[in-house]
């Protein structure tokens, strides 16, 4: 999106340079400067099950002014009682520190199992969950589960889950170690070093696995 915008702006700048329209030229130059200031970051994690790598989790962030866009793509392939392939895509967009839109999509062996979104409204959020709609009353969501990969949740007691579409309890259980409790009784442990999430331990009724920073 940004490269296309830059191409358009540069063409406009050339036209105004040739026509001598200095005010418009200056405005376009400022806009181009703003567009090129977008900061991108990429982080890769390995998914480990029983000491074996079974997949990856890729995190991309783009910061442009007051807007933050984050995407997490997980690809997992393993075998429990049968072969299983899971692809999960999550995206969140924040503006001025407020969550404005998020999606969660999960496919298992090629079949869509989860398709959920959270969209900011006026004093609430619209929730879409596999074809159903509901509302959660909240002026703003400042921190969701995806942010745990980007920022240590210092002093937080609850965060929003885009998957469960509710606020979940999070508690500090040790130095730079946090436990996130799920509504189904499962839980995750998030480890941090110098403010960076280095490992996530996933504990569920069916399996335990780790997501480790490469």
CSV table of N, CA and C in Angstrom, one decimal, residues 38-206:
chain,number,residue,atom,x,y,z
A,38,UNK,N,7.4,5.2,7.8
A,38,UNK,CA,6.9,4.0,8.3
A,38,UNK,C,8.0,3.0,8.7
A,39,UNK,N,7.9,2.5,9.9
A,39,UNK,CA,8.9,1.6,10.5
A,39,UNK,C,8.4,0.2,10.5
A,40,UNK,N,9.2,-0.7,9.9
A,40,UNK,CA,8.7,-2.1,9.8
A,40,UNK,C,9.7,-3.0,10.7
A,41,UNK,N,9.1,-4.1,11.2
A,41,UNK,CA,9.9,-5.0,12.0
A,41,UNK,C,9.4,-6.4,11.8
A,42,UNK,N,10.3,-7.4,11.9
A,42,UNK,CA,9.9,-8.8,11.7
A,42,UNK,C,10.6,-9.6,12.7
A,43,UNK,N,9.8,-10.5,13.3
A,43,UNK,CA,10.4,-11.4,14.4
A,43,UNK,C,9.9,-12.8,14.1
A,44,UNK,N,10.8,-13.8,14.3
A,44,UNK,CA,10.4,-15.2,14.0
A,44,UNK,C,10.6,-16.1,15.2
A,45,UNK,N,9.6,-16.9,15.5
A,45,UNK,CA,9.7,-17.9,16.6
A,45,UNK,C,9.5,-19.3,16.0
A,46,UNK,N,10.1,-20.2,16.7
A,46,UNK,CA,10.0,-21.7,16.4
A,46,UNK,C,8.9,-22.3,17.3
A,47,UNK,N,8.1,-23.1,16.8
A,47,UNK,CA,7.1,-23.8,17.6
A,47,UNK,C,7.6,-25.2,17.9
A,48,UNK,N,7.8,-25.5,19.2
A,48,UNK,CA,8.4,-26.7,19.7
A,48,UNK,C,7.4,-27.6,20.4
A,49,UNK,N,7.4,-28.9,20.0
A,49,UNK,CA,6.5,-29.9,20.7
A,49,UNK,C,7.3,-31.2,20.9
A,50,UNK,N,7.5,-31.5,22.2
A,50,UNK,CA,8.3,-32.7,22.6
A,50,UNK,C,9.7,-32.6,22.0
A,51,UNK,N,10.3,-31.4,22.2
A,51,UNK,CA,11.7,-31.2,21.7
A,51,UNK,C,11.9,-31.2,20.2
A,52,UNK,N,10.8,-31.2,19.5
A,52,UNK,CA,10.8,-31.2,18.0
A,52,UNK,C,10.2,-29.9,17.5
A,53,UNK,N,10.8,-29.3,16.5
A,53,UNK,CA,10.2,-28.2,15.8
A,53,UNK,C,9.1,-28.6,14.9
A,54,UNK,N,7.9,-28.1,15.1
A,54,UNK,CA,6.8,-28.5,14.3
A,54,UNK,C,6.2,-27.3,13.5
A,55,UNK,N,6.8,-26.1,13.7
A,55,UNK,CA,6.3,-25.0,12.9
A,55,UNK,C,6.9,-23.7,13.3
A,56,UNK,N,6.4,-22.6,12.7
A,56,UNK,CA,6.9,-21.3,13.0
A,56,UNK,C,5.8,-20.3,13.3
A,57,UNK,N,6.1,-19.2,14.0
A,57,UNK,CA,5.2,-18.1,14.2
A,57,UNK,C,6.0,-16.8,13.8
A,58,UNK,N,5.4,-16.1,12.8
A,58,UNK,CA,6.0,-15.0,12.2
A,58,UNK,C,5.2,-13.7,12.6
A,59,UNK,N,6.0,-12.7,13.1
A,59,UNK,CA,5.3,-11.5,13.6
A,59,UNK,C,5.8,-10.3,12.8
A,60,UNK,N,4.9,-9.6,12.1
A,60,UNK,CA,5.3,-8.4,11.4
A,60,UNK,C,4.6,-7.2,12.0
A,61,UNK,N,5.3,-6.1,12.2
A,61,UNK,CA,4.7,-4.9,12.6
A,61,UNK,C,5.1,-3.7,11.7
A,62,UNK,N,4.1,-2.8,11.5
A,62,UNK,CA,4.4,-1.6,10.7
A,62,UNK,C,3.9,-0.4,11.6
A,63,UNK,N,4.7,0.5,11.9
A,63,UNK,CA,4.4,1.7,12.6
A,63,UNK,C,4.5,2.9,11.7
A,64,UNK,N,3.4,3.6,11.6
A,64,UNK,CA,3.3,4.8,10.7
A,64,UNK,C,2.6,5.9,11.5
A,65,UNK,N,3.4,6.8,12.1
A,65,UNK,CA,2.8,7.9,12.8
A,65,UNK,C,2.1,7.3,14.1
A,66,UNK,N,0.8,7.6,14.3
A,66,UNK,CA,0.1,7.1,15.4
A,66,UNK,C,-0.6,5.7,15.2
A,67,UNK,N,-0.3,5.1,14.0
A,67,UNK,CA,-0.9,3.9,13.7
A,67,UNK,C,0.1,2.7,13.8
A,68,UNK,N,-0.4,1.6,14.4
A,68,UNK,CA,0.4,0.4,14.5
A,68,UNK,C,-0.4,-0.7,13.9
A,69,UNK,N,0.2,-1.4,13.0
A,69,UNK,CA,-0.4,-2.6,12.4
A,69,UNK,C,0.5,-3.8,12.7
A,70,UNK,N,-0.1,-4.9,13.3
A,70,UNK,CA,0.6,-6.1,13.7
A,70,UNK,C,-0.1,-7.3,13.1
A,71,UNK,N,0.7,-8.2,12.5
A,71,UNK,CA,0.2,-9.5,12.0
A,71,UNK,C,1.0,-10.6,12.5
A,72,UNK,N,0.3,-11.7,12.9
A,72,UNK,CA,1.0,-12.9,13.4
A,72,UNK,C,0.5,-14.1,12.5
A,73,UNK,N,1.4,-14.8,11.9
A,73,UNK,CA,1.1,-15.9,11.0
A,73,UNK,C,1.8,-17.2,11.6
A,74,UNK,N,1.0,-18.2,12.0
A,74,UNK,CA,1.5,-19.4,12.5
A,74,UNK,C,1.2,-20.6,11.6
A,75,UNK,N,2.3,-21.3,11.3
A,75,UNK,CA,2.1,-22.6,10.5
A,75,UNK,C,2.6,-23.7,11.3
A,76,UNK,N,1.7,-24.7,11.6
A,76,UNK,CA,2.1,-25.8,12.4
A,76,UNK,C,1.7,-27.1,11.7
A,77,UNK,N,2.6,-28.1,11.7
A,77,UNK,CA,2.3,-29.4,11.1
A,77,UNK,C,2.9,-30.5,12.0
A,78,UNK,N,2.0,-31.3,12.5
A,78,UNK,CA,2.4,-32.4,13.4
A,78,UNK,C,1.5,-33.5,13.3
A,79,UNK,N,1.7,-34.5,14.2
A,79,UNK,CA,0.8,-35.7,14.3
A,79,UNK,C,0.5,-36.0,15.7
A,80,UNK,N,-0.8,-36.1,16.0
A,80,UNK,CA,-1.2,-36.6,17.3
A,80,UNK,C,-1.7,-38.0,17.1
A,81,UNK,N,-3.0,-38.2,17.1
A,81,UNK,CA,-3.6,-39.5,16.7
A,81,UNK,C,-3.6,-39.5,15.1
A,82,UNK,N,-3.6,-38.3,14.5
A,82,UNK,CA,-3.6,-38.3,13.0
A,82,UNK,C,-2.9,-37.0,12.6
A,83,UNK,N,-2.6,-36.9,11.3
A,83,UNK,CA,-1.8,-35.8,10.8
A,83,UNK,C,-2.7,-34.5,10.9
A,84,UNK,N,-2.0,-33.4,11.4
A,84,UNK,CA,-2.8,-32.2,11.5
A,84,UNK,C,-1.9,-31.0,11.1
A,85,UNK,N,-2.5,-30.1,10.3
A,85,UNK,CA,-1.9,-28.9,9.8
A,85,UNK,C,-2.7,-27.7,10.2
A,86,UNK,N,-2.1,-26.8,10.9
A,86,UNK,CA,-2.9,-25.6,11.3
A,86,UNK,C,-2.2,-24.3,10.8
A,87,UNK,N,-3.0,-23.5,10.2
A,87,UNK,CA,-2.5,-22.1,9.8
A,87,UNK,C,-3.4,-21.1,10.5
A,88,UNK,N,-2.7,-20.2,11.2
A,88,UNK,CA,-3.5,-19.2,12.0
A,88,UNK,C,-2.9,-17.8,11.6
A,89,UNK,N,-3.9,-16.9,11.3
A,89,UNK,CA,-3.5,-15.6,10.9
A,89,UNK,C,-4.3,-14.6,11.8
A,90,UNK,N,-3.5,-13.7,12.5
A,90,UNK,CA,-4.1,-12.7,13.4
A,90,UNK,C,-3.6,-11.4,13.0
A,91,UNK,N,-4.4,-10.4,13.0
A,91,UNK,CA,-4.0,-9.0,12.6
A,91,UNK,C,-4.7,-8.0,13.6
A,92,UNK,N,-4.0,-7.0,14.0
A,92,UNK,CA,-4.5,-6.0,14.8
A,92,UNK,C,-4.0,-4.6,14.3
A,93,UNK,N,-4.9,-3.6,14.4
A,93,UNK,CA,-4.5,-2.2,14.1
A,93,UNK,C,-4.9,-1.3,15.2
A,94,UNK,N,-3.9,-0.6,15.7
A,94,UNK,CA,-4.1,0.4,16.7
A,94,UNK,C,-3.9,1.8,16.2
A,95,UNK,N,-4.7,2.7,16.7
A,95,UNK,CA,-4.5,4.2,16.4
A,95,UNK,C,-4.5,5.0,17.7
A,96,UNK,N,-3.4,5.7,17.9
A,96,UNK,CA,-3.2,6.5,19.1
A,96,UNK,C,-3.4,5.6,20.4
A,97,UNK,N,-2.9,4.3,20.3
A,97,UNK,CA,-2.9,3.4,21.4
A,97,UNK,C,-4.2,2.7,21.6
A,98,UNK,N,-5.2,2.9,20.7
A,98,UNK,CA,-6.5,2.2,20.9
A,98,UNK,C,-6.7,1.2,19.8
A,99,UNK,N,-7.1,0.0,20.1
A,99,UNK,CA,-7.4,-1.0,19.1
A,99,UNK,C,-8.6,-0.6,18.3
A,100,UNK,N,-8.5,-0.5,17.0
A,100,UNK,CA,-9.6,-0.1,16.1
A,100,UNK,C,-10.1,-1.3,15.3
A,101,UNK,N,-9.3,-2.3,15.1
A,101,UNK,CA,-9.8,-3.5,14.3
A,101,UNK,C,-8.8,-4.7,14.5
A,102,UNK,N,-9.4,-5.8,14.7
A,102,UNK,CA,-8.6,-7.1,14.7
A,102,UNK,C,-9.3,-8.2,14.1
A,103,UNK,N,-8.6,-9.2,13.6
A,103,UNK,CA,-9.1,-10.4,13.0
A,103,UNK,C,-8.4,-11.6,13.5
A,104,UNK,N,-9.1,-12.7,13.6
A,104,UNK,CA,-8.5,-14.0,13.9
A,104,UNK,C,-9.0,-15.0,12.9
A,105,UNK,N,-8.2,-15.7,12.2
A,105,UNK,CA,-8.6,-16.7,11.2
A,105,UNK,C,-7.7,-17.9,11.4
A,106,UNK,N,-8.4,-19.1,11.6
A,106,UNK,CA,-7.6,-20.3,11.8
A,106,UNK,C,-8.2,-21.4,10.9
A,107,UNK,N,-7.3,-22.1,10.2
A,107,UNK,CA,-7.7,-23.2,9.3
A,107,UNK,C,-7.0,-24.5,9.8
A,108,UNK,N,-7.7,-25.6,9.9
A,108,UNK,CA,-7.2,-26.9,10.3
A,108,UNK,C,-7.4,-27.9,9.2
A,109,UNK,N,-6.3,-28.4,8.7
A,109,UNK,CA,-6.3,-29.3,7.5
A,109,UNK,C,-7.2,-28.8,6.4
A,110,UNK,N,-7.0,-27.4,6.2
A,110,UNK,CA,-7.6,-26.8,5.0
A,110,UNK,C,-9.1,-26.3,5.3
A,111,UNK,N,-9.6,-26.6,6.4
A,111,UNK,CA,-11.0,-26.2,6.8
A,111,UNK,C,-11.0,-25.1,7.8
A,112,UNK,N,-11.8,-24.1,7.5
A,112,UNK,CA,-11.8,-22.9,8.4
A,112,UNK,C,-12.6,-23.3,9.7
A,113,UNK,N,-11.9,-23.0,10.8
A,113,UNK,CA,-12.5,-23.3,12.1
A,113,UNK,C,-12.8,-22.1,12.9
A,114,UNK,N,-12.0,-21.0,12.7
A,114,UNK,CA,-12.2,-19.8,13.4
A,114,UNK,C,-12.2,-18.6,12.4
A,115,UNK,N,-13.2,-17.7,12.5
A,115,UNK,CA,-13.2,-16.5,11.7
A,115,UNK,C,-13.9,-15.4,12.6
A,116,UNK,N,-13.0,-14.6,13.3
A,116,UNK,CA,-13.6,-13.7,14.2
A,116,UNK,C,-12.9,-12.3,14.0
A,117,UNK,N,-13.7,-11.3,14.3
A,117,UNK,CA,-13.2,-9.9,14.2
A,117,UNK,C,-13.7,-9.0,15.3
A,118,UNK,N,-13.0,-8.0,15.7
A,118,UNK,CA,-13.3,-7.0,16.7
A,118,UNK,C,-13.2,-5.7,16.1
A,119,UNK,N,-14.2,-4.9,16.1
A,119,UNK,CA,-14.2,-3.6,15.4
A,119,UNK,C,-14.7,-2.5,16.3
A,120,UNK,N,-13.9,-1.4,16.5
A,120,UNK,CA,-14.2,-0.3,17.4
A,120,UNK,C,-15.4,0.4,16.9
A,121,UNK,N,-16.3,0.8,17.8
A,121,UNK,CA,-17.5,1.6,17.5
A,121,UNK,C,-17.5,2.8,18.5
A,122,UNK,N,-18.7,3.3,18.8
A,122,UNK,CA,-18.8,4.4,19.7
A,122,UNK,C,-19.1,3.9,21.1
A,123,UNK,N,-18.1,4.0,22.0
A,123,UNK,CA,-18.3,3.4,23.3
A,123,UNK,C,-18.5,1.9,23.4
A,124,UNK,N,-18.2,1.2,22.3
A,124,UNK,CA,-18.3,-0.2,22.3
A,124,UNK,C,-17.4,-0.8,21.2
A,125,UNK,N,-17.4,-2.2,21.1
A,125,UNK,CA,-16.8,-2.9,20.0
A,125,UNK,C,-17.8,-3.9,19.5
A,126,UNK,N,-17.8,-3.9,18.1
A,126,UNK,CA,-18.7,-4.9,17.5
A,126,UNK,C,-17.9,-6.2,17.3
A,127,UNK,N,-18.5,-7.3,17.7
A,127,UNK,CA,-17.8,-8.6,17.6
A,127,UNK,C,-18.5,-9.5,16.6
A,128,UNK,N,-17.7,-10.1,15.7
A,128,UNK,CA,-18.2,-11.0,14.7
A,128,UNK,C,-17.5,-12.4,15.0
A,129,UNK,N,-18.3,-13.4,15.1
A,129,UNK,CA,-17.8,-14.7,15.5
A,129,UNK,C,-18.5,-15.8,14.7
A,130,UNK,N,-17.8,-16.3,13.6
A,130,UNK,CA,-18.3,-17.4,12.8
A,130,UNK,C,-19.8,-17.1,12.4
A,131,UNK,N,-20.1,-15.9,11.9
A,131,UNK,CA,-21.4,-15.6,11.4
A,131,UNK,C,-22.4,-15.0,12.4
A,132,UNK,N,-22.0,-14.9,13.7
A,132,UNK,CA,-22.8,-14.3,14.7
A,132,UNK,C,-22.3,-12.9,15.1
A,133,UNK,N,-23.1,-12.1,15.6
A,133,UNK,CA,-22.7,-10.7,16.0
A,133,UNK,C,-23.1,-10.4,17.4
A,134,UNK,N,-22.3,-9.6,18.1
A,134,UNK,CA,-22.5,-9.2,19.4
A,134,UNK,C,-21.8,-7.9,19.7
A,135,UNK,N,-22.0,-7.4,20.9
A,135,UNK,CA,-21.3,-6.1,21.3
A,135,UNK,C,-20.6,-6.3,22.7
A,136,UNK,N,-19.5,-5.7,22.8
A,136,UNK,CA,-18.8,-5.6,24.1
A,136,UNK,C,-18.7,-4.2,24.5
A,137,UNK,N,-19.2,-3.8,25.7
A,137,UNK,CA,-19.2,-2.4,26.1
A,137,UNK,C,-17.8,-2.0,26.7
A,138,UNK,N,-17.1,-1.3,25.9
A,138,UNK,CA,-15.7,-0.8,26.3
A,138,UNK,C,-15.4,0.4,25.5
A,139,UNK,N,-15.0,1.5,26.1
A,139,UNK,CA,-14.6,2.7,25.4
A,139,UNK,C,-13.4,2.5,24.5
A,140,UNK,N,-12.4,1.7,25.1
A,140,UNK,CA,-11.2,1.5,24.3
A,140,UNK,C,-10.5,0.2,24.8
A,141,UNK,N,-9.9,-0.5,23.9
A,141,UNK,CA,-9.0,-1.6,24.3
A,141,UNK,C,-7.6,-1.2,24.0
A,142,UNK,N,-6.8,-1.2,25.0
A,142,UNK,CA,-5.4,-0.7,24.9
A,142,UNK,C,-4.4,-1.8,24.7
A,143,UNK,N,-4.7,-3.0,25.0
A,143,UNK,CA,-3.7,-4.1,25.0
A,143,UNK,C,-4.5,-5.4,24.7
A,144,UNK,N,-4.1,-6.0,23.6
A,144,UNK,CA,-4.7,-7.4,23.4
A,144,UNK,C,-3.6,-8.4,23.4
A,145,UNK,N,-3.9,-9.7,23.2
A,145,UNK,CA,-3.0,-10.8,23.4
A,145,UNK,C,-1.8,-10.6,22.4
A,146,UNK,N,-2.1,-10.2,21.2
A,146,UNK,CA,-1.0,-10.0,20.3
A,146,UNK,C,0.1,-9.1,20.8
A,147,UNK,N,-0.2,-8.1,21.6
A,147,UNK,CA,0.7,-7.1,22.1
A,147,UNK,C,1.7,-7.8,23.1
A,148,UNK,N,1.3,-9.0,23.6
A,148,UNK,CA,2.2,-9.7,24.5
A,148,UNK,C,3.6,-10.0,23.8
A,149,UNK,N,3.5,-10.2,22.5
A,149,UNK,CA,4.8,-10.5,21.8
A,149,UNK,C,5.6,-9.3,21.6
A,150,UNK,N,5.0,-8.1,21.7
A,150,UNK,CA,5.7,-6.8,21.4
A,150,UNK,C,6.1,-6.1,22.7
A,151,UNK,N,5.4,-6.2,23.8
A,151,UNK,CA,5.6,-5.4,25.0
A,151,UNK,C,5.4,-6.2,26.2
A,152,UNK,N,6.2,-6.1,27.2
A,152,UNK,CA,6.0,-6.8,28.5
A,152,UNK,C,4.9,-6.1,29.2
A,153,UNK,N,3.9,-6.9,29.7
A,153,UNK,CA,2.7,-6.3,30.2
A,153,UNK,C,2.8,-5.8,31.7
A,154,UNK,N,3.8,-5.0,31.9
A,154,UNK,CA,4.1,-4.5,33.3
A,154,UNK,C,2.8,-3.8,33.9
A,155,UNK,N,2.4,-4.2,35.1
A,155,UNK,CA,1.3,-3.6,35.8
A,155,UNK,C,-0.1,-3.9,35.3
A,156,UNK,N,-0.2,-4.7,34.2
A,156,UNK,CA,-1.5,-5.0,33.7
A,156,UNK,C,-2.1,-6.2,34.5
A,157,UNK,N,-3.4,-6.2,34.7
A,157,UNK,CA,-4.1,-7.3,35.3
A,157,UNK,C,-5.1,-8.0,34.4
A,158,UNK,N,-5.4,-7.3,33.3
A,158,UNK,CA,-6.3,-8.0,32.3
A,158,UNK,C,-6.0,-7.5,30.9
A,159,UNK,N,-6.1,-8.3,29.9
A,159,UNK,CA,-5.9,-7.9,28.5
A,159,UNK,C,-7.0,-8.6,27.7
A,160,UNK,N,-7.2,-8.0,26.5
A,160,UNK,CA,-8.3,-8.5,25.6
A,160,UNK,C,-7.8,-9.6,24.7
A,161,UNK,N,-8.6,-10.7,24.6
A,161,UNK,CA,-8.3,-11.8,23.7
A,161,UNK,C,-9.2,-11.7,22.5
A,162,UNK,N,-8.6,-11.5,21.3
A,162,UNK,CA,-9.3,-11.4,20.1
A,162,UNK,C,-9.9,-12.8,19.7
A,163,UNK,N,-9.3,-13.8,20.2
A,163,UNK,CA,-9.8,-15.2,19.9
A,163,UNK,C,-11.1,-15.5,20.8
A,164,UNK,N,-10.9,-15.3,22.1
A,164,UNK,CA,-12.1,-15.5,23.0
A,164,UNK,C,-13.1,-14.4,23.0
A,165,UNK,N,-12.6,-13.2,22.5
A,165,UNK,CA,-13.5,-12.0,22.5
A,165,UNK,C,-14.0,-11.6,23.8
A,166,UNK,N,-13.1,-11.6,24.8
A,166,UNK,CA,-13.3,-11.1,26.1
A,166,UNK,C,-12.0,-10.8,26.8
A,167,UNK,N,-12.1,-10.1,28.0
A,167,UNK,CA,-10.9,-9.8,28.7
A,167,UNK,C,-10.5,-11.0,29.6
A,168,UNK,N,-9.2,-11.2,29.6
A,168,UNK,CA,-8.6,-12.3,30.3
A,168,UNK,C,-7.7,-11.8,31.4
A,169,UNK,N,-7.6,-12.6,32.5
A,169,UNK,CA,-6.8,-12.2,33.6
A,169,UNK,C,-5.3,-12.6,33.3
A,170,UNK,N,-4.4,-11.6,33.6
A,170,UNK,CA,-3.0,-11.9,33.4
A,170,UNK,C,-2.3,-11.5,34.7
A,171,UNK,N,-1.4,-12.3,35.2
A,171,UNK,CA,-0.7,-12.1,36.5
A,171,UNK,C,0.7,-12.4,36.4
A,172,UNK,N,1.5,-11.6,37.1
A,172,UNK,CA,2.9,-11.8,37.2
A,172,UNK,C,3.2,-12.9,38.2
A,173,UNK,N,4.0,-13.9,37.7
A,173,UNK,CA,4.3,-15.0,38.6
A,173,UNK,C,5.8,-15.2,38.9
A,174,UNK,N,6.6,-14.3,38.4
A,174,UNK,CA,8.0,-14.3,38.6
A,174,UNK,C,8.7,-13.1,37.9
A,175,UNK,N,10.0,-13.0,38.1
A,175,UNK,CA,10.7,-11.9,37.4
A,175,UNK,C,10.5,-12.0,35.8
A,176,UNK,N,9.8,-11.0,35.3
A,176,UNK,CA,9.6,-11.0,33.8
A,176,UNK,C,8.9,-12.2,33.3
A,177,UNK,N,8.0,-12.8,34.1
A,177,UNK,CA,7.2,-14.0,33.8
A,177,UNK,C,5.7,-13.7,34.1
A,178,UNK,N,4.9,-14.0,33.1
A,178,UNK,CA,3.5,-13.7,33.2
A,178,UNK,C,2.6,-14.9,32.8
A,179,UNK,N,1.5,-15.1,33.6
A,179,UNK,CA,0.6,-16.1,33.3
A,179,UNK,C,-0.7,-15.6,32.8
A,180,UNK,N,-1.2,-16.0,31.6
A,180,UNK,CA,-2.4,-15.6,31.0
A,180,UNK,C,-3.4,-16.8,31.1
A,181,UNK,N,-4.5,-16.6,31.8
A,181,UNK,CA,-5.5,-17.7,32.0
A,181,UNK,C,-6.6,-17.6,31.0
A,182,UNK,N,-6.9,-18.8,30.4
A,182,UNK,CA,-7.9,-18.9,29.4
A,182,UNK,C,-9.2,-19.3,30.0
A,183,UNK,N,-10.4,-19.0,29.4
A,183,UNK,CA,-11.7,-19.3,29.9
A,183,UNK,C,-11.9,-20.8,30.0
A,184,UNK,N,-11.2,-21.6,29.2
A,184,UNK,CA,-11.4,-23.1,29.1
A,184,UNK,C,-10.5,-23.8,30.1
A,185,UNK,N,-9.8,-23.0,31.0
A,185,UNK,CA,-8.9,-23.6,32.0
A,185,UNK,C,-7.4,-23.8,31.5
A,186,UNK,N,-7.2,-23.6,30.3
A,186,UNK,CA,-5.8,-23.6,29.8
A,186,UNK,C,-5.1,-22.3,30.2
A,187,UNK,N,-3.7,-22.3,30.0
A,187,UNK,CA,-3.0,-21.1,30.3
A,187,UNK,C,-1.7,-21.0,29.5
A,188,UNK,N,-1.2,-19.8,29.3
A,188,UNK,CA,0.1,-19.6,28.7
A,188,UNK,C,1.0,-18.9,29.7
A,189,UNK,N,2.3,-19.1,29.6
A,189,UNK,CA,3.3,-18.4,30.3
A,189,UNK,C,4.2,-17.6,29.3
A,190,UNK,N,4.4,-16.3,29.6
A,190,UNK,CA,5.1,-15.5,28.7
A,190,UNK,C,6.4,-15.0,29.4
A,191,UNK,N,7.6,-15.3,28.8
A,191,UNK,CA,8.9,-15.0,29.3
A,191,UNK,C,9.5,-13.8,28.6
A,192,UNK,N,10.1,-12.8,29.3
A,192,UNK,CA,10.7,-11.6,28.7
A,192,UNK,C,12.1,-11.4,29.2
A,193,UNK,N,12.9,-10.9,28.2
A,193,UNK,CA,14.3,-10.5,28.5
A,193,UNK,C,14.5,-9.1,27.9
A,194,UNK,N,14.8,-8.2,28.8
A,194,UNK,CA,15.0,-6.8,28.3
A,194,UNK,C,13.8,-6.3,27.6
A,195,UNK,N,12.6,-6.7,28.1
A,195,UNK,CA,11.3,-6.2,27.5
A,195,UNK,C,10.9,-7.0,26.2
A,196,UNK,N,11.7,-7.9,25.8
A,196,UNK,CA,11.4,-8.7,24.6
A,196,UNK,C,10.8,-10.1,25.0
A,197,UNK,N,9.7,-10.5,24.3
A,197,UNK,CA,9.2,-11.8,24.6
A,197,UNK,C,10.1,-12.9,23.9
A,198,UNK,N,10.7,-13.7,24.8
A,198,UNK,CA,11.7,-14.7,24.3
A,198,UNK,C,11.1,-16.1,24.2
A,199,UNK,N,10.0,-16.4,25.0
A,199,UNK,CA,9.4,-17.7,25.0
A,199,UNK,C,8.0,-17.6,25.5
A,200,UNK,N,7.1,-18.4,24.9
A,200,UNK,CA,5.7,-18.6,25.3
A,200,UNK,C,5.5,-20.1,25.6
A,201,UNK,N,5.1,-20.5,26.8
A,201,UNK,CA,4.8,-21.9,27.1
A,201,UNK,C,3.3,-22.0,27.0
A,202,UNK,N,2.8,-22.9,26.2
A,202,UNK,CA,1.4,-23.2,26.0
A,202,UNK,C,1.0,-24.4,26.7
A,203,UNK,N,0.1,-24.3,27.7
A,203,UNK,CA,-0.4,-25.5,28.4
A,203,UNK,C,-1.9,-25.7,28.2
A,204,UNK,N,-2.2,-26.8,27.6
A,204,UNK,CA,-3.6,-27.1,27.3
A,204,UNK,C,-3.9,-28.6,27.7
A,205,UNK,N,-5.2,-28.9,27.7
A,205,UNK,CA,-5.6,-30.2,28.1
A,205,UNK,C,-5.2,-31.3,27.2
A,206,UNK,N,-4.9,-31.0,25.9
A,206,UNK,CA,-4.5,-31.9,24.9
A,206,UNK,C,-3.0,-32.0,24.7
